[in-house]
C-alpha atoms as a PDB file:
ATOM      1  CA  UNK A   1      99.129 -52.808  15.187  1.00  0.00           C
ATOM      2  CA  UNK A   2      95.503 -51.312  15.285  1.00  0.00           C
ATOM      3  CA  UNK A   3      93.891 -52.921  18.327  1.00  0.00           C
ATOM      4  CA  UNK A   4      96.097 -55.345  20.417  1.00  0.00           C
ATOM      5  CA  UNK A   5      94.101 -56.819  23.290  1.00  0.00           C
ATOM      6  CA  UNK A   6      96.232 -58.421  26.027  1.00  0.00           C
ATOM      7  CA  UNK A   7      96.958 -59.199  29.667  1.00  0.00           C
ATOM      8  CA  UNK A   8      98.522 -56.701  31.159  1.00  0.00           C
ATOM      9  CA  UNK A   9     100.268 -59.028  34.238  1.00  0.00           C
ATOM     10  CA  UNK A  10     101.961 -61.548  31.736  1.00  0.00           C
ATOM     11  CA  UNK A  11     101.577 -59.690  28.075  1.00  0.00           C
ATOM     12  CA  UNK A  12      99.686 -62.634  26.972  1.00  0.00           C
ATOM     13  CA  UNK A  13      97.766 -61.622  23.622  1.00  0.00           C
ATOM     14  CA  UNK A  14      93.978 -62.009  23.847  1.00  0.00           C
ATOM     15  CA  UNK A  15      92.714 -60.687  20.430  1.00  0.00           C
ATOM     16  CA  UNK A  16      94.062 -58.662  17.792  1.00  0.00           C
ATOM     17  CA  UNK A  17      91.084 -56.700  15.881  1.00  0.00           C
ATOM     18  CA  UNK A  18      90.977 -54.206  13.163  1.00  0.00           C
ATOM     19  CA  UNK A  19      94.054 -55.489  10.882  1.00  0.00           C
ATOM     20  CA  UNK A  20      95.153 -52.705   8.704  1.00  0.00           C
ATOM     21  CA  UNK A  21      92.356 -50.284   9.839  1.00  0.00           C
ATOM     22  CA  UNK A  22      93.926 -47.147  11.271  1.00  0.00           C
ATOM     23  CA  UNK A  23      90.563 -45.102  11.805  1.00  0.00           C
ATOM     24  CA  UNK A  24      89.746 -44.572  15.284  1.00  0.00           C
ATOM     25  CA  UNK A  25      85.827 -44.482  14.944  1.00  0.00           C
ATOM     26  CA  UNK A  26      85.948 -47.722  13.277  1.00  0.00           C
ATOM     27  CA  UNK A  27      88.000 -49.323  15.621  1.00  0.00           C
ATOM     28  CA  UNK A  28      86.220 -47.962  18.769  1.00  0.00           C
ATOM     29  CA  UNK A  29      82.967 -49.716  16.969  1.00  0.00           C
ATOM     30  CA  UNK A  30      84.892 -52.987  16.317  1.00  0.00           C
ATOM     31  CA  UNK A  31      86.222 -52.896  19.851  1.00  0.00           C
ATOM     32  CA  UNK A  32      82.609 -52.283  21.459  1.00  0.00           C
ATOM     33  CA  UNK A  33      81.219 -55.141  19.468  1.00  0.00           C
ATOM     34  CA  UNK A  34      83.916 -57.451  20.674  1.00  0.00           C
ATOM     35  CA  UNK A  35      83.558 -56.349  24.116  1.00  0.00           C
ATOM     36  CA  UNK A  36      79.730 -57.340  24.079  1.00  0.00           C
ATOM     37  CA  UNK A  37      80.171 -60.662  22.594  1.00  0.00           C
ATOM     38  CA  UNK A  38      83.411 -61.863  23.809  1.00  0.00           C
ATOM     39  CA  UNK A  39      85.080 -59.485  26.136  1.00  0.00           C
ATOM     40  CA  UNK A  40      82.261 -59.986  28.901  1.00  0.00           C
ATOM     41  CA  UNK A  41      83.576 -63.663  29.221  1.00  0.00           C
ATOM     42  CA  UNK A  42      86.686 -62.430  30.584  1.00  0.00           C
ATOM     43  CA  UNK A  43      87.440 -63.133  34.228  1.00  0.00           C
ATOM     44  CA  UNK A  44      88.244 -59.905  36.121  1.00  0.00           C
ATOM     45  CA  UNK A  45      91.960 -58.777  35.650  1.00  0.00           C
ATOM     46  CA  UNK A  46      94.231 -56.378  34.363  1.00  0.00           C
ATOM     47  CA  UNK A  47      93.873 -56.340  30.706  1.00  0.00           C
ATOM     48  CA  UNK A  48      94.808 -53.678  27.881  1.00  0.00           C
ATOM     49  CA  UNK A  49      93.350 -52.640  24.711  1.00  0.00           C
ATOM     50  CA  UNK A  50      95.864 -50.825  22.942  1.00  0.00           C
ATOM     51  CA  UNK A  51      94.533 -48.991  19.882  1.00  0.00           C
ATOM     52  CA  UNK A  52      96.906 -47.690  16.967  1.00  0.00           C
ATOM     53  CA  UNK A  53      95.472 -45.076  15.118  1.00  0.00           C
ATOM     54  CA  UNK A  54      96.185 -42.267  12.391  1.00  0.00           C
ATOM     55  CA  UNK A  55      94.837 -38.926  12.153  1.00  0.00           C
ATOM     56  CA  UNK A  56      92.297 -38.947   9.546  1.00  0.00           C
ATOM     57  CA  UNK A  57      93.246 -36.071   7.222  1.00  0.00           C
ATOM     58  CA  UNK A  58      89.813 -35.062   6.427  1.00  0.00           C
ATOM     59  CA  UNK A  59      88.290 -35.070   9.893  1.00  0.00           C
ATOM     60  CA  UNK A  60      86.113 -31.784  10.841  1.00  0.00           C
ATOM     61  CA  UNK A  61      85.031 -33.349  14.150  1.00  0.00           C
ATOM     62  CA  UNK A  62      83.038 -36.203  15.585  1.00  0.00           C
ATOM     63  CA  UNK A  63      84.856 -39.837  15.931  1.00  0.00           C
ATOM     64  CA  UNK A  64      84.445 -42.742  18.122  1.00  0.00           C
ATOM     65  CA  UNK A  65      82.229 -42.625  20.982  1.00  0.00           C
ATOM     66  CA  UNK A  66      82.916 -44.712  24.157  1.00  0.00           C
ATOM     67  CA  UNK A  67      79.569 -45.062  25.452  1.00  0.00           C
ATOM     68  CA  UNK A  68      78.697 -45.879  29.108  1.00  0.00           C
ATOM     69  CA  UNK A  69      77.866 -49.609  28.132  1.00  0.00           C
ATOM     70  CA  UNK A  70      81.566 -49.981  26.997  1.00  0.00           C
ATOM     71  CA  UNK A  71      82.799 -48.009  29.931  1.00  0.00           C
ATOM     72  CA  UNK A  72      80.908 -50.499  32.297  1.00  0.00           C
ATOM     73  CA  UNK A  73      82.233 -53.403  30.717  1.00  0.00           C
ATOM     74  CA  UNK A  74      85.850 -52.350  30.645  1.00  0.00           C
ATOM     75  CA  UNK A  75      85.222 -51.845  34.423  1.00  0.00           C
ATOM     76  CA  UNK A  76      83.748 -55.112  35.038  1.00  0.00           C
ATOM     77  CA  UNK A  77      86.507 -56.927  33.669  1.00  0.00           C
ATOM     78  CA  UNK A  78      89.612 -54.638  34.426  1.00  0.00           C
ATOM     79  CA  UNK A  79      90.612 -53.331  31.053  1.00  0.00           C
ATOM     80  CA  UNK A  80      92.288 -49.981  30.321  1.00  0.00           C
ATOM     81  CA  UNK A  81      92.330 -48.279  26.762  1.00  0.00           C
ATOM     82  CA  UNK A  82      95.765 -47.020  25.592  1.00  0.00           C
ATOM     83  CA  UNK A  83      95.489 -44.467  22.418  1.00  0.00           C
ATOM     84  CA  UNK A  84      98.553 -44.926  20.355  1.00  0.00           C
ATOM     85  CA  UNK A  85      99.023 -42.424  17.684  1.00  0.00           C
ATOM     86  CA  UNK A  86     101.017 -43.077  14.696  1.00  0.00           C
ATOM     87  CA  UNK A  87     102.171 -41.003  12.006  1.00  0.00           C
ATOM     88  CA  UNK A  88     100.635 -40.736   8.565  1.00  0.00           C
ATOM     89  CA  UNK A  89     103.345 -43.291   6.897  1.00  0.00           C
ATOM     90  CA  UNK A  90     103.078 -46.367   9.377  1.00  0.00           C
END
């Protein structure tokens, strides 16, 4: 799955990011890059970025950062972020 971006009203897929990448920090970074480049072109609506991730076995803290610039873009276009945790054996 990793990141499925779609219109919440009609479920039309807009973009699929991070194919086969289940690492949340990497996905957050890729989503931010897409939002800054292409996401800002979306008309205000009801969108979802559903991020499917797996817990990092060796994680000891830290992780992805949803910064204020990203939050502003999300608010401007009307996009929610869903965090969907999947077990180790996808």
